[in-house]
PDB file of C-alpha atoms in Angstrom:
ATOM      1  CA  UNK A   1      22.317 -30.521 -14.201  1.00 82.00           C
ATOM      2  CA  UNK A   2      21.231 -30.628 -10.763  1.00 88.00           C
ATOM      3  CA  UNK A   3      22.471 -34.459 -10.511  1.00 92.00           C
ATOM      4  CA  UNK A   4      25.809 -32.727 -10.839  1.00 93.00           C
ATOM      5  CA  UNK A   5      24.875 -30.135  -8.149  1.00 94.00           C
ATOM      6  CA  UNK A   6      24.044 -32.551  -5.666  1.00 95.00           C
ATOM      7  CA  UNK A   7      27.910 -34.475  -6.206  1.00 95.00           C
ATOM      8  CA  UNK A   8      29.304 -31.125  -5.376  1.00 94.00           C
ATOM      9  CA  UNK A   9      27.475 -30.073  -2.745  1.00 95.00           C
ATOM     10  CA  UNK A  10      27.230 -33.509  -1.370  1.00 96.00           C
ATOM     11  CA  UNK A  11      31.402 -32.684  -0.924  1.00 96.00           C
ATOM     12  CA  UNK A  12      30.443 -30.017   1.463  1.00 96.00           C
ATOM     13  CA  UNK A  13      29.132 -32.563   4.189  1.00 96.00           C
ATOM     14  CA  UNK A  14      33.485 -33.071   5.121  1.00 96.00           C
ATOM     15  CA  UNK A  15      34.130 -29.471   5.728  1.00 96.00           C
ATOM     16  CA  UNK A  16      30.874 -28.912   7.639  1.00 96.00           C
ATOM     17  CA  UNK A  17      32.281 -31.880  10.255  1.00 95.00           C
ATOM     18  CA  UNK A  18      35.788 -29.799  10.547  1.00 95.00           C
ATOM     19  CA  UNK A  19      37.333 -29.489  13.539  1.00 95.00           C
ATOM     20  CA  UNK A  20      38.171 -25.572  12.555  1.00 96.00           C
ATOM     21  CA  UNK A  21      35.355 -23.287  12.608  1.00 97.00           C
ATOM     22  CA  UNK A  22      36.583 -21.228   9.794  1.00 97.00           C
ATOM     23  CA  UNK A  23      36.114 -24.301   7.548  1.00 97.00           C
ATOM     24  CA  UNK A  24      32.564 -25.239   8.330  1.00 96.00           C
ATOM     25  CA  UNK A  25      31.896 -21.249   8.120  1.00 96.00           C
ATOM     26  CA  UNK A  26      33.390 -21.292   4.939  1.00 97.00           C
ATOM     27  CA  UNK A  27      31.485 -24.163   3.955  1.00 96.00           C
ATOM     28  CA  UNK A  28      28.101 -22.841   5.189  1.00 96.00           C
ATOM     29  CA  UNK A  29      28.689 -19.843   3.343  1.00 96.00           C
ATOM     30  CA  UNK A  30      29.183 -21.468  -0.030  1.00 96.00           C
ATOM     31  CA  UNK A  31      26.133 -23.140   0.506  1.00 96.00           C
ATOM     32  CA  UNK A  32      23.980 -20.069   1.401  1.00 95.00           C
ATOM     33  CA  UNK A  33      25.327 -18.572  -1.507  1.00 95.00           C
ATOM     34  CA  UNK A  34      24.188 -21.485  -3.845  1.00 96.00           C
ATOM     35  CA  UNK A  35      20.916 -21.287  -1.953  1.00 96.00           C
ATOM     36  CA  UNK A  36      20.573 -17.958  -3.014  1.00 94.00           C
ATOM     37  CA  UNK A  37      21.228 -18.202  -6.647  1.00 94.00           C
ATOM     38  CA  UNK A  38      19.170 -21.412  -7.227  1.00 94.00           C
ATOM     39  CA  UNK A  39      15.830 -20.799  -6.581  1.00 92.00           C
ATOM     40  CA  UNK A  40      14.949 -24.083  -8.436  1.00 93.00           C
ATOM     41  CA  UNK A  41      17.195 -26.238  -6.978  1.00 95.00           C
ATOM     42  CA  UNK A  42      15.925 -26.096  -3.164  1.00 96.00           C
ATOM     43  CA  UNK A  43      14.163 -29.226  -2.950  1.00 96.00           C
ATOM     44  CA  UNK A  44      17.854 -30.792  -4.208  1.00 96.00           C
ATOM     45  CA  UNK A  45      19.272 -29.231  -1.684  1.00 96.00           C
ATOM     46  CA  UNK A  46      17.933 -30.000   1.203  1.00 97.00           C
ATOM     47  CA  UNK A  47      17.571 -33.627   0.320  1.00 96.00           C
ATOM     48  CA  UNK A  48      21.536 -33.673  -0.115  1.00 96.00           C
ATOM     49  CA  UNK A  49      22.074 -31.460   3.084  1.00 96.00           C
ATOM     50  CA  UNK A  50      19.096 -30.960   5.194  1.00 96.00           C
ATOM     51  CA  UNK A  51      20.355 -33.518   7.877  1.00 96.00           C
ATOM     52  CA  UNK A  52      23.497 -31.352   7.849  1.00 96.00           C
ATOM     53  CA  UNK A  53      21.882 -27.982   8.285  1.00 96.00           C
ATOM     54  CA  UNK A  54      19.880 -29.515  11.617  1.00 97.00           C
ATOM     55  CA  UNK A  55      23.505 -30.650  13.400  1.00 96.00           C
ATOM     56  CA  UNK A  56      24.671 -26.783  11.997  1.00 97.00           C
ATOM     57  CA  UNK A  57      21.849 -25.697  14.399  1.00 97.00           C
ATOM     58  CA  UNK A  58      23.897 -26.664  17.774  1.00 96.00           C
ATOM     59  CA  UNK A  59      27.236 -25.965  16.047  1.00 96.00           C
ATOM     60  CA  UNK A  60      29.427 -24.171  18.800  1.00 95.00           C
ATOM     61  CA  UNK A  61      30.020 -21.091  16.232  1.00 96.00           C
ATOM     62  CA  UNK A  62      26.812 -18.783  16.804  1.00 96.00           C
ATOM     63  CA  UNK A  63      27.828 -17.463  13.421  1.00 96.00           C
ATOM     64  CA  UNK A  64      27.453 -21.111  11.648  1.00 96.00           C
ATOM     65  CA  UNK A  65      24.207 -21.263  13.802  1.00 97.00           C
ATOM     66  CA  UNK A  66      22.950 -18.372  12.235  1.00 97.00           C
ATOM     67  CA  UNK A  67      23.992 -19.141   8.914  1.00 96.00           C
ATOM     68  CA  UNK A  68      21.965 -22.414   9.150  1.00 97.00           C
ATOM     69  CA  UNK A  69      19.005 -20.601  10.134  1.00 97.00           C
ATOM     70  CA  UNK A  70      19.119 -18.041   7.683  1.00 96.00           C
ATOM     71  CA  UNK A  71      19.370 -21.093   5.118  1.00 97.00           C
ATOM     72  CA  UNK A  72      16.678 -23.513   5.828  1.00 97.00           C
ATOM     73  CA  UNK A  73      14.619 -20.773   6.051  1.00 97.00           C
ATOM     74  CA  UNK A  74      15.541 -19.464   2.683  1.00 96.00           C
ATOM     75  CA  UNK A  75      14.632 -22.887   1.650  1.00 97.00           C
ATOM     76  CA  UNK A  76      11.501 -22.425   2.375  1.00 95.00           C
ATOM     77  CA  UNK A  77       8.344 -25.227   2.592  1.00 95.00           C
ATOM     78  CA  UNK A  78      10.679 -27.647   1.260  1.00 96.00           C
ATOM     79  CA  UNK A  79      12.838 -27.655   4.764  1.00 97.00           C
ATOM     80  CA  UNK A  80       9.499 -27.903   6.670  1.00 96.00           C
ATOM     81  CA  UNK A  81      10.770 -31.325   8.177  1.00 96.00           C
ATOM     82  CA  UNK A  82      13.320 -28.880  10.232  1.00 97.00           C
ATOM     83  CA  UNK A  83      10.445 -27.292  12.151  1.00 95.00           C
ATOM     84  CA  UNK A  84      11.097 -29.674  15.474  1.00 94.00           C
ATOM     85  CA  UNK A  85      14.929 -28.884  15.269  1.00 96.00           C
ATOM     86  CA  UNK A  86      14.245 -25.174  14.799  1.00 96.00           C
ATOM     87  CA  UNK A  87      12.076 -25.380  17.961  1.00 93.00           C
ATOM     88  CA  UNK A  88      14.432 -26.953  20.207  1.00 94.00           C
ATOM     89  CA  UNK A  89      16.691 -24.489  19.250  1.00 95.00           C
ATOM     90  CA  UNK A  90      14.243 -22.209  20.568  1.00 93.00           C
ATOM     91  CA  UNK A  91      13.985 -23.481  23.721  1.00 92.00           C
ATOM     92  CA  UNK A  92      17.200 -23.920  24.454  1.00 92.00           C
ATOM     93  CA  UNK A  93      18.239 -20.348  23.732  1.00 93.00           C
ATOM     94  CA  UNK A  94      15.235 -18.567  24.887  1.00 90.00           C
ATOM     95  CA  UNK A  95      16.549 -15.855  27.297  1.00 88.00           C
ATOM     96  CA  UNK A  96      19.878 -16.619  26.953  1.00 90.00           C
ATOM     97  CA  UNK A  97      20.280 -15.848  23.192  1.00 93.00           C
ATOM     98  CA  UNK A  98      18.265 -13.088  21.585  1.00 93.00           C
ATOM     99  CA  UNK A  99      20.058 -12.855  18.054  1.00 96.00           C
ATOM    100  CA  UNK A 100      20.266 -16.922  17.818  1.00 96.00           C
ATOM    101  CA  UNK A 101      16.091 -16.835  19.203  1.00 96.00           C
ATOM    102  CA  UNK A 102      15.227 -14.506  16.239  1.00 97.00           C
ATOM    103  CA  UNK A 103      17.149 -16.169  13.154  1.00 97.00           C
ATOM    104  CA  UNK A 104      15.221 -19.472  14.622  1.00 97.00           C
ATOM    105  CA  UNK A 105      11.980 -17.420  14.682  1.00 96.00           C
ATOM    106  CA  UNK A 106      12.457 -16.168  11.158  1.00 97.00           C
ATOM    107  CA  UNK A 107      13.534 -19.164   9.829  1.00 97.00           C
ATOM    108  CA  UNK A 108      10.405 -20.925  11.145  1.00 96.00           C
ATOM    109  CA  UNK A 109       8.032 -18.259   9.640  1.00 96.00           C
ATOM    110  CA  UNK A 110       9.074 -19.299   6.197  1.00 96.00           C
ATOM    111  CA  UNK A 111       8.803 -22.884   6.461  1.00 96.00           C
ATOM    112  CA  UNK A 112       4.845 -22.486   5.890  1.00 91.00           C
ATOM    113  CA  UNK A 113       2.092 -24.190   7.105  1.00 90.00           C
ATOM    114  CA  UNK A 114       2.975 -26.672   9.436  1.00 88.00           C
ATOM    115  CA  UNK A 115       5.527 -24.161  11.011  1.00 91.00           C
ATOM    116  CA  UNK A 116       3.143 -21.737  11.387  1.00 93.00           C
ATOM    117  CA  UNK A 117       0.258 -23.606  13.232  1.00 92.00           C
ATOM    118  CA  UNK A 118       3.268 -24.871  15.646  1.00 88.00           C
ATOM    119  CA  UNK A 119       2.641 -21.001  17.202  1.00 91.00           C
ATOM    120  CA  UNK A 120      -0.716 -19.755  16.015  1.00 91.00           C
ATOM    121  CA  UNK A 121      -2.978 -22.575  16.672  1.00 86.00           C
ATOM    122  CA  UNK A 122      -5.131 -21.855  20.328  1.00 74.00           C
ATOM    123  CA  UNK A 123      -2.963 -24.677  23.105  1.00 68.00           C
ATOM    124  CA  UNK A 124      -4.285 -23.807  26.419  1.00 59.00           C
ATOM    125  CA  UNK A 125      -1.400 -26.844  27.324  1.00 54.00           C
ATOM    126  CA  UNK A 126       1.586 -24.966  25.235  1.00 61.00           C
ATOM    127  CA  UNK A 127       4.775 -25.795  26.842  1.00 66.00           C
ATOM    128  CA  UNK A 128       6.176 -22.277  26.807  1.00 75.00           C
ATOM    129  CA  UNK A 129       3.538 -19.805  26.193  1.00 83.00           C
ATOM    130  CA  UNK A 130       6.054 -16.916  26.679  1.00 86.00           C
ATOM    131  CA  UNK A 131       7.954 -18.130  24.071  1.00 88.00           C
ATOM    132  CA  UNK A 132       4.845 -18.461  21.737  1.00 89.00           C
ATOM    133  CA  UNK A 133       4.439 -14.657  22.820  1.00 90.00           C
ATOM    134  CA  UNK A 134       7.785 -14.046  21.636  1.00 92.00           C
ATOM    135  CA  UNK A 135       7.566 -15.682  18.476  1.00 94.00           C
ATOM    136  CA  UNK A 136       4.724 -14.636  17.483  1.00 94.00           C
ATOM    137  CA  UNK A 137       5.693 -10.994  18.113  1.00 94.00           C
ATOM    138  CA  UNK A 138       8.503 -11.517  15.663  1.00 96.00           C
ATOM    139  CA  UNK A 139       6.651 -12.927  12.986  1.00 96.00           C
ATOM    140  CA  UNK A 140       4.073  -9.603  13.150  1.00 96.00           C
ATOM    141  CA  UNK A 141       6.553  -6.964  13.592  1.00 94.00           C
ATOM    142  CA  UNK A 142       6.620  -6.638  10.172  1.00 92.00           C
ATOM    143  CA  UNK A 143      10.609  -7.328   9.753  1.00 92.00           C
ATOM    144  CA  UNK A 144      11.285  -9.271   7.527  1.00 93.00           C
ATOM    145  CA  UNK A 145       7.495  -8.705   5.566  1.00 94.00           C
ATOM    146  CA  UNK A 146       7.598 -12.239   3.612  1.00 94.00           C
ATOM    147  CA  UNK A 147       7.057 -13.759   7.199  1.00 96.00           C
ATOM    148  CA  UNK A 148       3.927 -11.432   8.482  1.00 96.00           C
ATOM    149  CA  UNK A 149       2.769 -12.150   5.210  1.00 96.00           C
ATOM    150  CA  UNK A 150       2.697 -15.124   5.627  1.00 96.00           C
ATOM    151  CA  UNK A 151       1.589 -14.972   9.245  1.00 96.00           C
ATOM    152  CA  UNK A 152      -1.123 -13.185   7.929  1.00 96.00           C
ATOM    153  CA  UNK A 153      -2.134 -15.745   5.232  1.00 96.00           C
ATOM    154  CA  UNK A 154      -1.905 -18.689   7.532  1.00 95.00           C
ATOM    155  CA  UNK A 155      -4.241 -16.967   9.774  1.00 95.00           C
ATOM    156  CA  UNK A 156      -6.685 -15.751   6.802  1.00 95.00           C
ATOM    157  CA  UNK A 157      -6.501 -19.711   5.797  1.00 95.00           C
ATOM    158  CA  UNK A 158      -7.600 -21.066   9.132  1.00 93.00           C
ATOM    159  CA  UNK A 159     -10.810 -18.830   9.038  1.00 93.00           C
ATOM    160  CA  UNK A 160     -12.706 -18.740  12.933  1.00 92.00           C
ATOM    161  CA  UNK A 161     -10.374 -21.362  14.582  1.00 91.00           C
ATOM    162  CA  UNK A 162      -7.706 -18.583  14.103  1.00 92.00           C
ATOM    163  CA  UNK A 163     -10.086 -15.895  15.731  1.00 90.00           C
ATOM    164  CA  UNK A 164      -8.018 -15.570  18.714  1.00 89.00           C
ATOM    165  CA  UNK A 165      -5.068 -14.372  16.950  1.00 91.00           C
ATOM    166  CA  UNK A 166      -7.111 -11.016  15.918  1.00 90.00           C
ATOM    167  CA  UNK A 167      -5.577  -8.739  18.090  1.00 90.00           C
ATOM    168  CA  UNK A 168      -2.264  -9.554  15.673  1.00 92.00           C
ATOM    169  CA  UNK A 169      -3.536  -7.547  13.058  1.00 92.00           C
ATOM    170  CA  UNK A 170      -5.049  -4.448  14.714  1.00 88.00           C
ATOM    171  CA  UNK A 171      -1.468  -2.717  14.223  1.00 90.00           C
ATOM    172  CA  UNK A 172      -1.181  -3.596  10.899  1.00 93.00           C
ATOM    173  CA  UNK A 173      -4.889  -2.963  10.087  1.00 90.00           C
ATOM    174  CA  UNK A 174      -4.215   0.815  11.529  1.00 86.00           C
ATOM    175  CA  UNK A 175      -0.674   1.331   9.924  1.00 84.00           C
ATOM    176  CA  UNK A 176       0.026  -0.812   7.898  1.00 80.00           C
ATOM    177  CA  UNK A 177       1.520  -0.590   4.248  1.00 91.00           C
ATOM    178  CA  UNK A 178      -1.416  -1.076   1.484  1.00 94.00           C
ATOM    179  CA  UNK A 179      -0.593  -4.946   0.796  1.00 95.00           C
ATOM    180  CA  UNK A 180      -0.435  -5.758   4.460  1.00 96.00           C
ATOM    181  CA  UNK A 181      -3.334  -3.679   5.209  1.00 94.00           C
ATOM    182  CA  UNK A 182      -5.732  -5.373   2.991  1.00 96.00           C
ATOM    183  CA  UNK A 183      -3.996  -8.999   3.973  1.00 96.00           C
ATOM    184  CA  UNK A 184      -4.734  -8.039   7.669  1.00 94.00           C
ATOM    185  CA  UNK A 185      -8.565  -7.525   6.554  1.00 93.00           C
ATOM    186  CA  UNK A 186      -8.981 -10.152   4.295  1.00 95.00           C
ATOM    187  CA  UNK A 187      -7.590 -12.302   7.833  1.00 95.00           C
ATOM    188  CA  UNK A 188     -10.164 -10.394   9.753  1.00 91.00           C
ATOM    189  CA  UNK A 189     -12.752 -10.784   7.628  1.00 91.00           C
ATOM    190  CA  UNK A 190     -12.431 -14.438   7.110  1.00 93.00           C
ATOM    191  CA  UNK A 191     -12.423 -15.119  11.167  1.00 91.00           C
ATOM    192  CA  UNK A 192     -15.639 -14.037  11.425  1.00 86.00           C
ATOM    193  CA  UNK A 193     -17.951 -11.569  13.854  1.00 85.00           C
ATOM    194  CA  UNK A 194     -15.984 -12.951  17.353  1.00 83.00           C
ATOM    195  CA  UNK A 195     -12.633 -11.232  15.713  1.00 84.00           C
ATOM    196  CA  UNK A 196     -14.493  -7.741  15.282  1.00 79.00           C
ATOM    197  CA  UNK A 197     -14.872  -6.774  19.062  1.00 74.00           C
ATOM    198  CA  UNK A 198     -13.373  -4.599  21.262  1.00 64.00           C
ATOM    199  CA  UNK A 199     -10.758  -2.121  19.639  1.00 68.00           C
ATOM    200  CA  UNK A 200     -10.649  -4.217  16.847  1.00 76.00           C
ATOM    201  CA  UNK A 201     -13.849  -2.648  15.298  1.00 77.00           C
ATOM    202  CA  UNK A 202     -12.666   0.826  15.808  1.00 75.00           C
ATOM    203  CA  UNK A 203      -9.561   0.169  14.011  1.00 82.00           C
ATOM    204  CA  UNK A 204     -11.346  -1.630  11.143  1.00 82.00           C
ATOM    205  CA  UNK A 205     -13.980   1.522  11.166  1.00 77.00           C
ATOM    206  CA  UNK A 206     -11.141   3.763  10.858  1.00 77.00           C
ATOM    207  CA  UNK A 207     -10.322   2.270   7.760  1.00 83.00           C
ATOM    208  CA  UNK A 208     -13.035   3.470   6.092  1.00 80.00           C
ATOM    209  CA  UNK A 209     -12.091   6.514   6.135  1.00 81.00           C
ATOM    210  CA  UNK A 210      -9.635   5.786   3.923  1.00 84.00           C
ATOM    211  CA  UNK A 211      -9.071   7.611   0.352  1.00 84.00           C
ATOM    212  CA  UNK A 212      -8.347   3.820  -1.183  1.00 88.00           C
ATOM    213  CA  UNK A 213     -11.461   1.811  -2.418  1.00 86.00           C
ATOM    214  CA  UNK A 214     -10.409  -1.351  -2.064  1.00 90.00           C
ATOM    215  CA  UNK A 215      -9.559  -0.677   1.535  1.00 90.00           C
ATOM    216  CA  UNK A 216     -12.679   0.894   2.341  1.00 87.00           C
ATOM    217  CA  UNK A 217     -14.262  -2.177   0.209  1.00 86.00           C
ATOM    218  CA  UNK A 218     -12.357  -4.625   2.189  1.00 90.00           C
ATOM    219  CA  UNK A 219     -13.190  -3.108   5.948  1.00 86.00           C
ATOM    220  CA  UNK A 220     -16.716  -3.452   4.978  1.00 84.00           C
ATOM    221  CA  UNK A 221     -16.496  -6.995   4.056  1.00 84.00           C
ATOM    222  CA  UNK A 222     -15.522  -7.283   7.665  1.00 84.00           C
ATOM    223  CA  UNK A 223     -18.113  -5.136   8.944  1.00 79.00           C
ATOM    224  CA  UNK A 224     -20.855  -6.883   7.273  1.00 78.00           C
ATOM    225  CA  UNK A 225     -20.047  -9.964   9.659  1.00 76.00           C
ATOM    226  CA  UNK A 226     -21.562  -7.282  12.508  1.00 71.00           C
ATOM    227  CA  UNK A 227     -24.988  -7.010  11.571  1.00 67.00           C
ATOM    228  CA  UNK A 228     -27.043  -4.358  13.571  1.00 61.00           C
ATOM    229  CA  UNK A 229     -24.283  -3.773  15.674  1.00 63.00           C
ATOM    230  CA  UNK A 230     -22.354  -1.697  12.561  1.00 67.00           C
ATOM    231  CA  UNK A 231     -25.320   0.182  11.463  1.00 69.00           C
ATOM    232  CA  UNK A 232     -23.912   3.667  13.738  1.00 69.00           C
ATOM    233  CA  UNK A 233     -20.568   3.264  11.483  1.00 68.00           C
ATOM    234  CA  UNK A 234     -22.215   2.726   8.891  1.00 70.00           C
ATOM    235  CA  UNK A 235     -25.018   5.566   8.775  1.00 70.00           C
ATOM    236  CA  UNK A 236     -21.883   8.229   9.446  1.00 70.00           C
ATOM    237  CA  UNK A 237     -20.306   7.080   5.526  1.00 68.00           C
ATOM    238  CA  UNK A 238     -23.388   7.564   3.609  1.00 65.00           C
ATOM    239  CA  UNK A 239     -22.375  10.949   3.290  1.00 62.00           C
ATOM    240  CA  UNK A 240     -18.366  10.542   3.607  1.00 69.00           C
ATOM    241  CA  UNK A 241     -18.342   8.528   0.575  1.00 63.00           C
ATOM    242  CA  UNK A 242     -21.193  10.016  -1.828  1.00 62.00           C
ATOM    243  CA  UNK A 243     -19.257   9.910  -4.647  1.00 57.00           C
ATOM    244  CA  UNK A 244     -18.449   6.531  -4.933  1.00 69.00           C
ATOM    245  CA  UNK A 245     -20.679   4.486  -6.001  1.00 72.00           C
ATOM    246  CA  UNK A 246     -19.377   0.895  -5.079  1.00 71.00           C
ATOM    247  CA  UNK A 247     -18.698   2.036  -1.562  1.00 71.00           C
ATOM    248  CA  UNK A 248     -22.548   3.722  -1.203  1.00 71.00           C
ATOM    249  CA  UNK A 249     -23.751   0.367  -3.195  1.00 76.00           C
ATOM    250  CA  UNK A 250     -22.452  -1.765  -0.581  1.00 73.00           C
ATOM    251  CA  UNK A 251     -23.121   0.659   2.382  1.00 68.00           C
ATOM    252  CA  UNK A 252     -27.112   0.751   1.367  1.00 70.00           C
ATOM    253  CA  UNK A 253     -27.100  -3.117   0.981  1.00 71.00           C
ATOM    254  CA  UNK A 254     -25.346  -3.302   4.531  1.00 68.00           C
ATOM    255  CA  UNK A 255     -27.854  -0.899   6.141  1.00 65.00           C
ATOM    256  CA  UNK A 256     -30.971  -2.502   4.793  1.00 70.00           C
ATOM    257  CA  UNK A 257     -29.817  -5.875   5.656  1.00 65.00           C
ATOM    258  CA  UNK A 258     -29.333  -4.415   9.247  1.00 54.00           C
TER     259      UNK A 258
END
């Protein structure tokens, strides 16, 4: 039962405090293995050991720090209360330990809305704009993909308030895998016209040449926000997608509206 698991995990608090690095490492690895194997017990694990995990983010052993980051990240949104602890870790190691900074950033990217908003929201008075840029670069690098998709999803949910982040999506509209490309197009669509200017517009138009009808329709949805400004691109599509009834119907409707 989960109570039995909680009792066993509680016993690991003692070795986690050991003066011997090897003992602390073994305890953290035992917990990490349990977390990986029991997705239905994540809330219980965090309730029992969340405070201990945050202390391990400051451990003198880098291996234990990295394991703590990975474990907190694997717990996902139930560990969102550790957002501030991971941010503190980023500030402490920025510019001195790239591996630890990356691990902390990836963990933050898995904690859900509050953690994502810490770096996605426009803040003209941000304490460390260079750190914010670095975290966003890590999140939107595509590795790991679940962090990338979480970030894109949060941009879509934010709509026009996230339009200042549109440039983060350009690469994924242009070169992303199908799932990523569709997610990025949906996010651009939700952001509205202000997200579609400059080079971003060209990349969306390029996707209109895709053989994937769903991608074409998603790109058209983005262009529909631009009205008359997209008429040139739409005219060129009239023959390119002649055989696709759904695409041509939407193109025709957009041109008539323009």
